[in-house]
Short mmCIF file of C-alpha atoms and ligand atoms in Angstrom, two decimals:
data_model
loop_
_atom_site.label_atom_id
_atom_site.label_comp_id
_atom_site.label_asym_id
_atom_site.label_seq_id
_atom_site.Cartn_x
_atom_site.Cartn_y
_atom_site.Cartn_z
CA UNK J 14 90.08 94.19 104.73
CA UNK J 15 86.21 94.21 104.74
CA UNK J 16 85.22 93.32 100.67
CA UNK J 17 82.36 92.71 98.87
CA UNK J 18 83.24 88.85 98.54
CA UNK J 19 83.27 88.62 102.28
CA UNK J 20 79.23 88.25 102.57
CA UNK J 21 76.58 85.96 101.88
CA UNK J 22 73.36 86.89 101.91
CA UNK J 23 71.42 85.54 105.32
CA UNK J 24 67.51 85.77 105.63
CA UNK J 25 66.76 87.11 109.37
CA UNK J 26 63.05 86.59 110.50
CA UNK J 27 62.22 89.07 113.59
CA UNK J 28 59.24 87.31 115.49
CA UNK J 29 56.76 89.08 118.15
CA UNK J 30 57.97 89.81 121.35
CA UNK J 31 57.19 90.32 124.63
CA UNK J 32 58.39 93.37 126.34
CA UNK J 33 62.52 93.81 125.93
CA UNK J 34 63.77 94.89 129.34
CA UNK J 35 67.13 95.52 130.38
CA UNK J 36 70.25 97.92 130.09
CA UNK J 37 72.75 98.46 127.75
CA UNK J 38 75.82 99.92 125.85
CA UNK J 39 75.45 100.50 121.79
CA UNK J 40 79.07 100.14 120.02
CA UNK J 41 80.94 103.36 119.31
CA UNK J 42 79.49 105.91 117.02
CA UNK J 43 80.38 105.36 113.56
CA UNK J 44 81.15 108.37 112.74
CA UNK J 45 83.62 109.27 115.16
CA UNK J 46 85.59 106.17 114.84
CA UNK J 47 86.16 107.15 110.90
CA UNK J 48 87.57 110.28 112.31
CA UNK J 49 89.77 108.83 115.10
CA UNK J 50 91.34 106.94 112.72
CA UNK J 51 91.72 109.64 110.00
CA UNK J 52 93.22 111.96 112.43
CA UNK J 53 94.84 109.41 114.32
CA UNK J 54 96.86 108.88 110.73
CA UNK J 55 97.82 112.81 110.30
CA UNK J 56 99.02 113.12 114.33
CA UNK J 57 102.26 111.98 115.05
CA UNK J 58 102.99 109.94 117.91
CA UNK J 59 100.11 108.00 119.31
CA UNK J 60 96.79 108.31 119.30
CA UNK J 61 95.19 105.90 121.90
CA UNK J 62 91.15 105.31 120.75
CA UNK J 63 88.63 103.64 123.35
CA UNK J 64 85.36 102.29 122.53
CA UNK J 65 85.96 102.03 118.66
CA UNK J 66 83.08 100.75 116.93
CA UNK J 67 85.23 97.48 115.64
CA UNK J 68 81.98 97.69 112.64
CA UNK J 69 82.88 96.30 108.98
CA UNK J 70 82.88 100.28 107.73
CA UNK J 71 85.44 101.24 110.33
CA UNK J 72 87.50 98.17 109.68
CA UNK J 73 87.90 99.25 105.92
CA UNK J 74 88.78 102.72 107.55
CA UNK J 75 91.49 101.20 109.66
CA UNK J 76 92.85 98.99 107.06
CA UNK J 77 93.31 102.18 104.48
CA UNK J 78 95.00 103.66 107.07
CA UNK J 79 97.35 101.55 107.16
CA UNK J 80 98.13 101.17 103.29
CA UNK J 81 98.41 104.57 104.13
CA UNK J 82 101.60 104.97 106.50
CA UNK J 83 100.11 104.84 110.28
CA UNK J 84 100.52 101.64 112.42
CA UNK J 85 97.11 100.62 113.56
CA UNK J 86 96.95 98.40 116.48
CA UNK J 87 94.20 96.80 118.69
CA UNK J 88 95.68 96.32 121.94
CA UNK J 89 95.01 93.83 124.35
CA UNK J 90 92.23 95.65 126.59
CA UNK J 91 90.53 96.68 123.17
CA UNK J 92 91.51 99.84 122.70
CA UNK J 93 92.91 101.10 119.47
CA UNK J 94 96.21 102.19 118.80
CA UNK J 95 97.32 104.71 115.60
CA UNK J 96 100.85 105.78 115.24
CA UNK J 97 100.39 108.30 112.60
CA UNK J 98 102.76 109.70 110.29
CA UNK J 99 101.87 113.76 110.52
CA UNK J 100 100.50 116.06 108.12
CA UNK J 101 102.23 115.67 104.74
CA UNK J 102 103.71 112.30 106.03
CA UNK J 103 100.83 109.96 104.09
CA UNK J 104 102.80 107.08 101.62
CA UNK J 105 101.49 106.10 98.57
CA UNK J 106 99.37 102.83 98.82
CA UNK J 107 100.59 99.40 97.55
CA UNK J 108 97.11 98.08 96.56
CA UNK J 109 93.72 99.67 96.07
CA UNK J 110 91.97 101.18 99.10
CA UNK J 111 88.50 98.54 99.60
CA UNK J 112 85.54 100.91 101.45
CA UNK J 113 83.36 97.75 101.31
CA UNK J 114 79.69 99.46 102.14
CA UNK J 115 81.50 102.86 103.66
CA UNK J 116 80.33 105.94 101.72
CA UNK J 117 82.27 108.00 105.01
CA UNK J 118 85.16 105.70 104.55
CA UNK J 119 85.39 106.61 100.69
CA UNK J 120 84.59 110.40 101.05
CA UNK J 121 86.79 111.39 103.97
CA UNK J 122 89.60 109.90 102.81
CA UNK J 123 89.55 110.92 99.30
CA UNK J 124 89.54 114.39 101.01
CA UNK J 125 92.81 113.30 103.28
CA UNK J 126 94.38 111.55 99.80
CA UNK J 127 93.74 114.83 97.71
CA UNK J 128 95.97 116.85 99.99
CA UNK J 129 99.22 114.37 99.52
CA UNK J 130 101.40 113.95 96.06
CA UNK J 131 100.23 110.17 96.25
CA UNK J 132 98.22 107.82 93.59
CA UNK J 133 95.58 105.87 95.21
CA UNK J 134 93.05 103.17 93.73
CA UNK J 135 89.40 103.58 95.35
CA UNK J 136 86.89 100.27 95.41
CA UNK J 137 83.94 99.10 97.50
CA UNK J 138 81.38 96.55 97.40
CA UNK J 139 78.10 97.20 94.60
CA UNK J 140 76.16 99.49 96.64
CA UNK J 141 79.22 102.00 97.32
CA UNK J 142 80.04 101.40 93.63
CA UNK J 143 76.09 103.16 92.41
CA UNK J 144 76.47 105.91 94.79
CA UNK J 145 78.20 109.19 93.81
CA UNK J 146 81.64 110.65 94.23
CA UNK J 147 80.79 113.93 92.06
CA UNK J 148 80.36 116.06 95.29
CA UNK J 149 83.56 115.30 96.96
CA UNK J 150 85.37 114.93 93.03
CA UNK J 151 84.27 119.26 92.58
CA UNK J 152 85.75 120.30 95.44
CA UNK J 153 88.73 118.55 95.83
CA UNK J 154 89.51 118.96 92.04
CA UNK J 155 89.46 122.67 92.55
CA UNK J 156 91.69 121.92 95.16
CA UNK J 157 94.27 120.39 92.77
CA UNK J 158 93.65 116.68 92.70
CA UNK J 159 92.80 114.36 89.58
CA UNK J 160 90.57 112.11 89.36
CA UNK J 161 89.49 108.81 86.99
CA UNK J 162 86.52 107.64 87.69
CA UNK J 163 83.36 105.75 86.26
CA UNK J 164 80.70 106.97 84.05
CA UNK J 165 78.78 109.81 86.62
CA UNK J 166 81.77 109.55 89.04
CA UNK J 167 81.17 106.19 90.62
CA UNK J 168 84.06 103.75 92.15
CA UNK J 169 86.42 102.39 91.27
CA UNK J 170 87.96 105.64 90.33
CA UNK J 171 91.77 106.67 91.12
CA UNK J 172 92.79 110.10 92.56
CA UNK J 173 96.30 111.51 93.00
CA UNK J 174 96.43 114.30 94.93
CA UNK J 175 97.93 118.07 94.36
CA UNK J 176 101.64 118.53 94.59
CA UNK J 177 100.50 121.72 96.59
CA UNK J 178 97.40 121.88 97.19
CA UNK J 179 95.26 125.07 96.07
CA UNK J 180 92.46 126.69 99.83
CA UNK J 181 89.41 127.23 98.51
CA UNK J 182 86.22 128.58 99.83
CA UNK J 183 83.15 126.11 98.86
CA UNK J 184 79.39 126.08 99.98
CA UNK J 185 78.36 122.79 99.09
CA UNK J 186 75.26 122.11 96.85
CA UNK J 187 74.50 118.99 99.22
CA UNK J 188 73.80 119.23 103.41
CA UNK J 189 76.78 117.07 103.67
CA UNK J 190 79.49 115.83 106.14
CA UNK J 191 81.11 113.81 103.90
CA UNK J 192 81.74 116.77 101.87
CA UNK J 193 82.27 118.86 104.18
CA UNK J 194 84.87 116.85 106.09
CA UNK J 195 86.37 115.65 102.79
CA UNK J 196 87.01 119.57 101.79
CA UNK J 197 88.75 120.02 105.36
CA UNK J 198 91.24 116.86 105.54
CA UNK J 199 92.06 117.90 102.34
CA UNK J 200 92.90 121.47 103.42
CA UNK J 201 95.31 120.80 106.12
CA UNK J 202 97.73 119.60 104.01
CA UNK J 203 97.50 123.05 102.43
CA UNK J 204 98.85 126.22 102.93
CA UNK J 205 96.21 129.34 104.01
CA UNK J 206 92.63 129.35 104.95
CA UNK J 207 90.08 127.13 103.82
CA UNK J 208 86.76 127.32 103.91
CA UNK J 209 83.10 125.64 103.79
CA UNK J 210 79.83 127.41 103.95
CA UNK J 211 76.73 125.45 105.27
CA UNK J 212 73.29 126.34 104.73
CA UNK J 213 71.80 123.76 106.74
CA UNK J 214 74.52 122.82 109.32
CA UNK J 215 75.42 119.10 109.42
CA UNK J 216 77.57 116.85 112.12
CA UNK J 217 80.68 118.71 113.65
CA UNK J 218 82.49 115.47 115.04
CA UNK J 219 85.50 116.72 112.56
CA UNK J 220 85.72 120.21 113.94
CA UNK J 221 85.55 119.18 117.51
CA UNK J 222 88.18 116.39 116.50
CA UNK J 223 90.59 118.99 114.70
CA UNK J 224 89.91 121.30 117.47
CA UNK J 225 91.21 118.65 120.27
CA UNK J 226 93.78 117.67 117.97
CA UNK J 227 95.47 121.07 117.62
CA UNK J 228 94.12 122.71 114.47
CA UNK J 229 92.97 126.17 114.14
CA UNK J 230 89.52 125.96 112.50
CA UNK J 231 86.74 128.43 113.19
CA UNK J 232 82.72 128.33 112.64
CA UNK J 233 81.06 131.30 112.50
CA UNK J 234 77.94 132.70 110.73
CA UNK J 235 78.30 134.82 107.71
CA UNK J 236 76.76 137.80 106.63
CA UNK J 237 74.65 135.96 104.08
CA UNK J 238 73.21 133.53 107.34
CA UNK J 239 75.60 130.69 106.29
CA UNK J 240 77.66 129.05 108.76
CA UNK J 241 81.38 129.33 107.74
CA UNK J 242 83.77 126.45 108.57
CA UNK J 243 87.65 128.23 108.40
CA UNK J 244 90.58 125.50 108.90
CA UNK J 245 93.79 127.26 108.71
CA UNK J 246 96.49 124.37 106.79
CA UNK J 247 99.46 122.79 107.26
CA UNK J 248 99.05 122.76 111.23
CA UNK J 249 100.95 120.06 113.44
CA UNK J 250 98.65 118.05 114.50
CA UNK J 251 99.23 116.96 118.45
CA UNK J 252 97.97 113.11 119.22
CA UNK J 253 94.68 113.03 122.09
CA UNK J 254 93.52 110.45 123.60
CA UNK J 255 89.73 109.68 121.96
CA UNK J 256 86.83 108.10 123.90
CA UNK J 257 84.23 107.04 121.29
CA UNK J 258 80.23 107.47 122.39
CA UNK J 259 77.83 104.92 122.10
CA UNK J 260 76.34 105.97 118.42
CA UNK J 261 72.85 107.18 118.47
CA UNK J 262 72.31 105.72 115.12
CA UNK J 263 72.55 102.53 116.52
CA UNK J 264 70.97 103.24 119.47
CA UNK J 265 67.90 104.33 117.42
CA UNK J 266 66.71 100.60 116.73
CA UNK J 267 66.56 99.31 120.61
CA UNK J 268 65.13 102.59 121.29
CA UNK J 269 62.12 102.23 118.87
CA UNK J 270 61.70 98.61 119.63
CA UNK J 271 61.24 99.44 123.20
CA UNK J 272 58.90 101.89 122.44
CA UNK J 273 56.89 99.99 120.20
CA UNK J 274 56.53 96.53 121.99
CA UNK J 275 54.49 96.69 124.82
CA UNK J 276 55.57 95.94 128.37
CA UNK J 277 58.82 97.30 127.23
CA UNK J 278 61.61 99.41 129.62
CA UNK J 279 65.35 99.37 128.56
CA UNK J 280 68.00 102.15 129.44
CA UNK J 281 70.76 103.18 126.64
CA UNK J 282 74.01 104.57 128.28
CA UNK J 283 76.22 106.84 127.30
CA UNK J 284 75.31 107.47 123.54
CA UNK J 285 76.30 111.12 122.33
CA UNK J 286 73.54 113.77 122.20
CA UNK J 287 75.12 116.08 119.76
CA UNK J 288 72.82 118.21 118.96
CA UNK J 289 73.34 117.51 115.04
CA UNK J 290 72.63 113.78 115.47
CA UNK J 291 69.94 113.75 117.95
CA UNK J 292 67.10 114.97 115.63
CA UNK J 293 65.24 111.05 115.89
CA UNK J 294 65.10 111.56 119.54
CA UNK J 295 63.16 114.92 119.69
CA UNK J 296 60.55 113.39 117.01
CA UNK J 297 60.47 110.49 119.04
CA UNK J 298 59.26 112.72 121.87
CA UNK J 299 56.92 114.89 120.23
CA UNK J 300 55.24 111.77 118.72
CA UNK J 301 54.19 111.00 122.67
CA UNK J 302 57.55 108.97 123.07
CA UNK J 303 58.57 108.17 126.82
CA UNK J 304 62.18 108.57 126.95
CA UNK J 305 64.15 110.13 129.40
CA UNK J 306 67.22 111.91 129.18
CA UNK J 307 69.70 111.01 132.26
CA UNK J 308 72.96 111.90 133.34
CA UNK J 309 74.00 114.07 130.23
CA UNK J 310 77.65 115.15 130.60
CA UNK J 311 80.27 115.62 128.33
CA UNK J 312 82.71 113.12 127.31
CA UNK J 313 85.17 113.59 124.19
CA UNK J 314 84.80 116.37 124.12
CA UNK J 315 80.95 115.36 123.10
CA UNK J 316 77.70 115.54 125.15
CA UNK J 317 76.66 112.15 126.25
CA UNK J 318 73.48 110.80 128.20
CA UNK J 319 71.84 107.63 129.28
CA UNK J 320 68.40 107.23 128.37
CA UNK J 321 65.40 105.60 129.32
CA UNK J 322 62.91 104.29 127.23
CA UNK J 323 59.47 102.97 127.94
CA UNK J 324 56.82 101.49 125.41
CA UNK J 325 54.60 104.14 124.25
CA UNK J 326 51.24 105.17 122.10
CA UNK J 327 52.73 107.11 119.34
CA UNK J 328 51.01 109.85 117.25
CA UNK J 329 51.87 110.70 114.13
CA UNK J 330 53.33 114.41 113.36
CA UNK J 331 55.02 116.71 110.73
CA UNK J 332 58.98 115.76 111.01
CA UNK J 333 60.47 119.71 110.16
CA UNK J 334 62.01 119.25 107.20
CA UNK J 335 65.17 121.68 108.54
CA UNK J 336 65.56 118.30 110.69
CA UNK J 337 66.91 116.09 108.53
CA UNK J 338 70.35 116.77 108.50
CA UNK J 339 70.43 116.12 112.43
CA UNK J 340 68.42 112.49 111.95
CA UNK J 341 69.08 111.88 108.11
CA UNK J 342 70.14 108.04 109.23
CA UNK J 343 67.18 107.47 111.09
CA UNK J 344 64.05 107.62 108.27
CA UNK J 345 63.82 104.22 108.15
CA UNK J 346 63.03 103.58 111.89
CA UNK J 347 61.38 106.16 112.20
CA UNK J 348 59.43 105.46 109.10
CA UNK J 349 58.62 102.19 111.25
CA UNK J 350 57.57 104.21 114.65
CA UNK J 351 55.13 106.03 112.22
CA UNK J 352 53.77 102.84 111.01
CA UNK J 353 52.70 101.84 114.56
CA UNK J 354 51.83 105.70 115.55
CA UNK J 355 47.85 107.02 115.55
CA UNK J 356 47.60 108.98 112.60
CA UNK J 357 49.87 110.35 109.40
CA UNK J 358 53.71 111.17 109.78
CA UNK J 359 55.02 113.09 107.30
CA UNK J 360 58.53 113.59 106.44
CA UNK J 361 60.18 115.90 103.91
CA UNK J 362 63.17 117.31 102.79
CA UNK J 363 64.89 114.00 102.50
CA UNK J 364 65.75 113.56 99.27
CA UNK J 365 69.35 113.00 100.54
CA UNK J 366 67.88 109.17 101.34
CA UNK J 367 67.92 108.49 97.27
CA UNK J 368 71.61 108.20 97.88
CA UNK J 369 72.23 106.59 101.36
CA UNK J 370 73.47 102.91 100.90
CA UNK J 371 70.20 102.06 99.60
CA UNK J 372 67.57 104.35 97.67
CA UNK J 373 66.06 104.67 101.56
CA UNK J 374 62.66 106.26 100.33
CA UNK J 375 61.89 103.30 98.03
CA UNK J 376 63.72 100.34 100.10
CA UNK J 377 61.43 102.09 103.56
CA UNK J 378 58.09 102.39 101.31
CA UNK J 379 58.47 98.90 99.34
CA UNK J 380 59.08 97.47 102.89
CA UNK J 381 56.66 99.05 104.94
CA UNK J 382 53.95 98.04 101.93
CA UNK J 383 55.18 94.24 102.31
CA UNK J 384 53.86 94.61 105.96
CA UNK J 385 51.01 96.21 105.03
CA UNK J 386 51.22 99.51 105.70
CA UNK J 387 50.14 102.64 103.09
CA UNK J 388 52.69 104.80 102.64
CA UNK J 389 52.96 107.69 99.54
CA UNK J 390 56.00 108.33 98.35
CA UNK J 391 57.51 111.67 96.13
CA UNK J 392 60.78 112.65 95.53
CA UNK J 393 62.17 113.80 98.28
CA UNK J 394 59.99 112.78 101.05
CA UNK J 395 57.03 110.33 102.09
CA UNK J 396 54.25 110.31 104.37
CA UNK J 397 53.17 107.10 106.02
CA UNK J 398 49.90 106.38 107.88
CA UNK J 399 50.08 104.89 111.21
CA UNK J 400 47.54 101.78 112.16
CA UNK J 401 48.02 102.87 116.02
CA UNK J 402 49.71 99.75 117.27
CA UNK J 403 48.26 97.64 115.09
CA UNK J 404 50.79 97.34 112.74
CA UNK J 405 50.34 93.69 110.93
CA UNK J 406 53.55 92.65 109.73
CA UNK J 407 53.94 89.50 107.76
CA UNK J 408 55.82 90.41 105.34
CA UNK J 409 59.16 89.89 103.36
CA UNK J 410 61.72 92.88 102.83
CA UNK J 411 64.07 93.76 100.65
CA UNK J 412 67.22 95.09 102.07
CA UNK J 413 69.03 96.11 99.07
CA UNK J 414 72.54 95.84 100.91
CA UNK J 415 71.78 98.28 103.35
CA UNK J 416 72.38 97.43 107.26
CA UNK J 417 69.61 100.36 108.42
CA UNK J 418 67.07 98.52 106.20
CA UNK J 419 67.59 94.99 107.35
CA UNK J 420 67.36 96.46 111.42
CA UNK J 421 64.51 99.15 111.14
CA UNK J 422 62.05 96.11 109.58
CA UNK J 423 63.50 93.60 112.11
CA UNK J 424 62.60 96.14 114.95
CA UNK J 425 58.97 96.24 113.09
CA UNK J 426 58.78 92.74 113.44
CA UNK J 427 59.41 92.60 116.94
CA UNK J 428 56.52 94.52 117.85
CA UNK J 429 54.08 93.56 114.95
CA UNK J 430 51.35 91.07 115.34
CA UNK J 431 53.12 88.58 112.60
CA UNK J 432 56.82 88.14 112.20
CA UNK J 433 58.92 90.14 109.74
CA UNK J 434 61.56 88.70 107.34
CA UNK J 435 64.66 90.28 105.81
CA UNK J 436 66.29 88.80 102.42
CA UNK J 437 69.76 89.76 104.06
CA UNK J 438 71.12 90.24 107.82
CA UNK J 439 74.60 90.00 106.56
CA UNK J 440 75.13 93.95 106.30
CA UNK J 441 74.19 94.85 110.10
CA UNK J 442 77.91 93.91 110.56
CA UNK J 443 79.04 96.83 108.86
CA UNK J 444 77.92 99.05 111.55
CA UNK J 445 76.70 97.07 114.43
CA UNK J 446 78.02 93.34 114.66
CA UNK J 447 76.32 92.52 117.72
CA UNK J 448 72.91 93.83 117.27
CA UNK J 449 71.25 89.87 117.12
CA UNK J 450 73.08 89.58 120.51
CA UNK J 451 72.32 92.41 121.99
CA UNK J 452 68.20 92.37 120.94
CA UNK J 453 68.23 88.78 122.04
CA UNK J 454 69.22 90.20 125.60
CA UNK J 455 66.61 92.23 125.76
CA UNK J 456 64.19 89.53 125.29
CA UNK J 457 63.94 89.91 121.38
CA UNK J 458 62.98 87.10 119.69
CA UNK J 459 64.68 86.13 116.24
CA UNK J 460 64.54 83.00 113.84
CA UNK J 461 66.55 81.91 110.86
CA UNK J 462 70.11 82.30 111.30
CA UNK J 463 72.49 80.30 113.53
CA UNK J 464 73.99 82.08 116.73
C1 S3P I 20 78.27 110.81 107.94
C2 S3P I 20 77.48 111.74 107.33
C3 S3P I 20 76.17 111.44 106.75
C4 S3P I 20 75.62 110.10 107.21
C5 S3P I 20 76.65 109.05 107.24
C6 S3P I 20 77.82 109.42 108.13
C7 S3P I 20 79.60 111.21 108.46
O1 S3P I 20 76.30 111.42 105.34
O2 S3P I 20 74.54 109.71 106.40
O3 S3P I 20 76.09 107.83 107.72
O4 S3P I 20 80.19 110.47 109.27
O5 S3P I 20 80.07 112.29 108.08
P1 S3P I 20 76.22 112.81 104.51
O6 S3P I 20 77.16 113.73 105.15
O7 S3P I 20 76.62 112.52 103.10
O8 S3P I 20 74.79 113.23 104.62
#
C-alpha cells in the first residue's frame, strides 16, 4: 500500500539540454485508471484493464479496492485484473484505507463507501491530510452517510455509509470531478435519480465509464444553462474490457520540454484528447506552439491522438479563465512555457490550484522567482512575464510534496541556460514512475540521483 513512510526526500537537478528527439508512450491517464478500478469493484465478473498507469496514486486505489471485496490482479502480460463484487456487494474494510498523495483516490471512493452500510477509516500522507474533504463530506452527508473527521474536514476522518441511501440533486459550489464523481458512485447504490448540476463542466471519464459499464446516466443542459448529470441507482453493472490512454497530464511535461529546448522534435502517441482535459494543448497552440495533432481516433470509448511536437518561440497570451477546468493540472508547466514565452501570460480563474497537492499558485510563483523570473501573484490567478527564451534558471525549488511541481521546474531546467534543482523527486512516482527514464531517452540530461 503506497504510505507516507514509503518516501525519502531526493534532490533532482535538471541540467541544459540539447534538443530531446524521439517517440514515445506516456503511462495511462490517471484518472481513468482510478475509475477502472472503482468500477471494476462494483461490476461483477471481470473486468480486464490494459495500460493501467501502475503510478503510486493508483496503487493506493487498487489496494482499497481490495480491503474493499474485489480481487485485484496484475497478470502476467501487465494487464490488470478486478473481480468485483457488484453494486451493494462492497465488505467492510479490515484496516484503514491509505490514499498516500491521492486526493481522487480519497474523494471517489468516499463517494463509492457512502453508498454501502460499511465503516471505513480514511488516511494519506501530510499533503492529502491539509487538503479538504468538506465538498465531498456535504453531499454525501445529505445522502445519508456520517462522517468524523478533523478540525475543517481533513483526513484521517471515518465515514460509514447510509443503510439506504437518500438521491439527491446537488450543483456543486466547486468545478469539481472529484465531487462530482464522488456524488455519482455514491448514487448507484441508491434507489431513484440522482443528480449533479455543473456550471462549468469538468472531466466526464465517469460518465463515459458508467455508460460502457451499463448504467443509465444522462447529461443534458438545464433550463437555467447548467449541465445536468442524471444517474439512475441501483443498476447492474456489466464488466468491459478498459483500454487506458496515455494521460495528457503527463504528457504535458515532454511536450513543453520539446517545445522549449531548441533543436527539439518528439512525437507523443496515443494520449486522450478529451475535450475536458486538453485545454494545455490549445494554449500551447495559440502561444505559437508547433504541435500537431495525428491520427485522432477513438479508443475506450475516448478520443485519442499522437502528436508531434517541435521546439518553438512562444508568446505570451490571456489563458480564458472558462479554461481551467479542462487544463486545471497543467498551471505549473504552463506557468513554465510562459516563463520562456515573449511577453506576459496571464492566467485566471484558478483559484482551484490553492488546493491541488500543493498551494500550486505559491509553490509555481516561489519557484519560478528562484529562477529568476517575475511573476505577480493574487488569489486566484497569476500573471508571469516571459524573458523570450531566455529564461535563466539557476535556481533551487521547493516542491512541497507535489509530483507536478518537482517535473514542471525540471522541464524548466532542461531548457534554461543554468540547471534547475528540486528539494524532492520522490513524488513523480505517484503519477509517473518512469518520467527520469523516459526524459533521459529523449536526450534529457539529469544529475543527482542514482538510476
Ligand atoms: C481529477 C479531477 C481534478 C484533477 C485531479 C484528477 C479526477 O480534481 O485536479 O488531478 O480524476 O477526477 P478536481 O475535480 O477536484 O478539480
Amino acid at each position: 500500500m503506497a504510505s507516507s513512510s514509503s518516501h525519502s526526500p531526493a534532490s533532482l537537478t535538471a541540467e541544459p539540454s540539447h534538443g530531446l528527439n524521439g517517440r514515445i508512450r506516456v503511462p495511462g491517464d490517471k484518472s481513468i485508471s482510478h475509475r477502472a478500478l472503482i468500477f471494476g469493484t462494483l461490476a461483477v465478473g471481470e473486468t480486464r484493464i490494459e495500460g493501467l498507469l501502475e503510478g503510486e496514486d493508483v496503487l493506493a486505489t487498487a489496494e482499497a479496492m481490495r480491503w474493499l471485496g474485489a480481487e485485484v490482479t496484475r497478470n502476467a502480460d501487465g494487464s490488470w485484473s478486478v473481480w468485483g463484487v457488484g453494486v451493494g456487494g462492497l465488505r467492510e474494510p479490515e484496516q484503514p484505507l491509505d490514499f498516500g498523495n491521492s486526493g481522487t483516490g480519497a474523494r471517489l471512493v468516499m463517494g463509492l463507501v457512502a453508498g454501502h452500510p460499511i465503516t471505513a477509516t480514511f488516511t494519506g500522507d501530510a499533503s492529502l491530510s491539509r487538503r479538504p474533504m468538506g465538498r465531498v463530506i456535504s453531499p454525501l452527508t445529505q445522502m445519508g452517510a456520517h462522517f468524523h473527521a478533523r478540525e475543517g474536514g481533513r483526513l484521517p476522518l471515518t465515514l460509514t455509509g447510509a443503510r439506504r441511501a437518500l438521491p439527491i440533486s446537488y450543483r456543486s459550489p466547486v468545478a469539481s470531478a472529484q465531487v462530482k464523481s464522488a456524488i455519482l458512485l455514491a448514487g448507484l447504490n441508491t434507489p431513484g435519480v440522482t443528480t449533479v448540476l455543473e456550471a462549468t463542466p469538468t472531466r466526464d471519464h465517469t460518465e463515459r465509464m458508467l455508460r460502457a459499464f451499463g448504467a443509465e446516466i444522462a447529461s443534458e443542459t438545464d433550463k437555467d444553462g447548467l449541465l445536468a448529470i442524471s444517474l439512475t441507482g441501483e443498476p447492474e453493472l456489466t464488466p468491459c474490457p478498459i483500454a487506458v490512454p496515455g494521460d495528457p497530464s503527463s504528457a504535458a511535461f515532454p511536450v513543453v520540454a520539446a517545445l522549449l529546448t531548441p533543436g527539439s522534435e518528439i512525437v507523443v502517441e496515443g494520449i486522450t484528447l478529451n475535450p475536458h482535459r486538453a485545454g494545455l494543448y490549445t494554449t500551447l497552440m495559440e502561444m505559437g506552439g508547433d504541435i500537431e495533432v495525428m491520427n485522432q481516433r477513438q479508443e475506450g470509448g475516448e478520443p485519442v491522438a499522437d502528436l508531434r511536437v517541435r521546439s518553438s518561440r512562444l508568446k505570451g497570451i490571456e489563458v480564458p479563465p472558462a479554461r481551467a477546468a479542462s487544463m486545471i493540472d497543467e498551471y505549473p508547466v504552463l506557468a513554465v512555457a510562459a516563463a520562456f514565452a515573449e511577453g506576459t501570460t496571464t492566467m485566471l480563474g484558478i483559484h482551484e490550484l490553492r488546493v491541488k497537492e500543493s498551494d500550486r499558485i505559491a509553490a509555481t510563483a516561489s519557484g519560478l522567482r528562484a529562477n529568476g523570473i517575475k511573476v505577480r501573484e493574487s488569489e486566484d490567478g497569476m500573471i508571469v512575464e516571459g524573458r523570450s527564451g531566455e529564461a535563466g534558471g539557476g535556481g533551487h525549488v521547493t516542491t512541497h510534496m507535489d509530483h507536478r511541481i518537482a517535473m514542471s521546474f525540471l522541464v524548466m531546467g532542461l531548457a534554461a541556460q543554468k540547471p534547475v534543482t528540486v528539494d524532492d523527486a520522490s513524488m513523480i512516482a505517484t503519477s509517473f514512475p518512469d518520467f527520469e527514464r523516459l526524459m533521459r531517452g529523449l536526450g534529457a540530461s539529469f544529475a543527482g540521483r542514482a538510476q
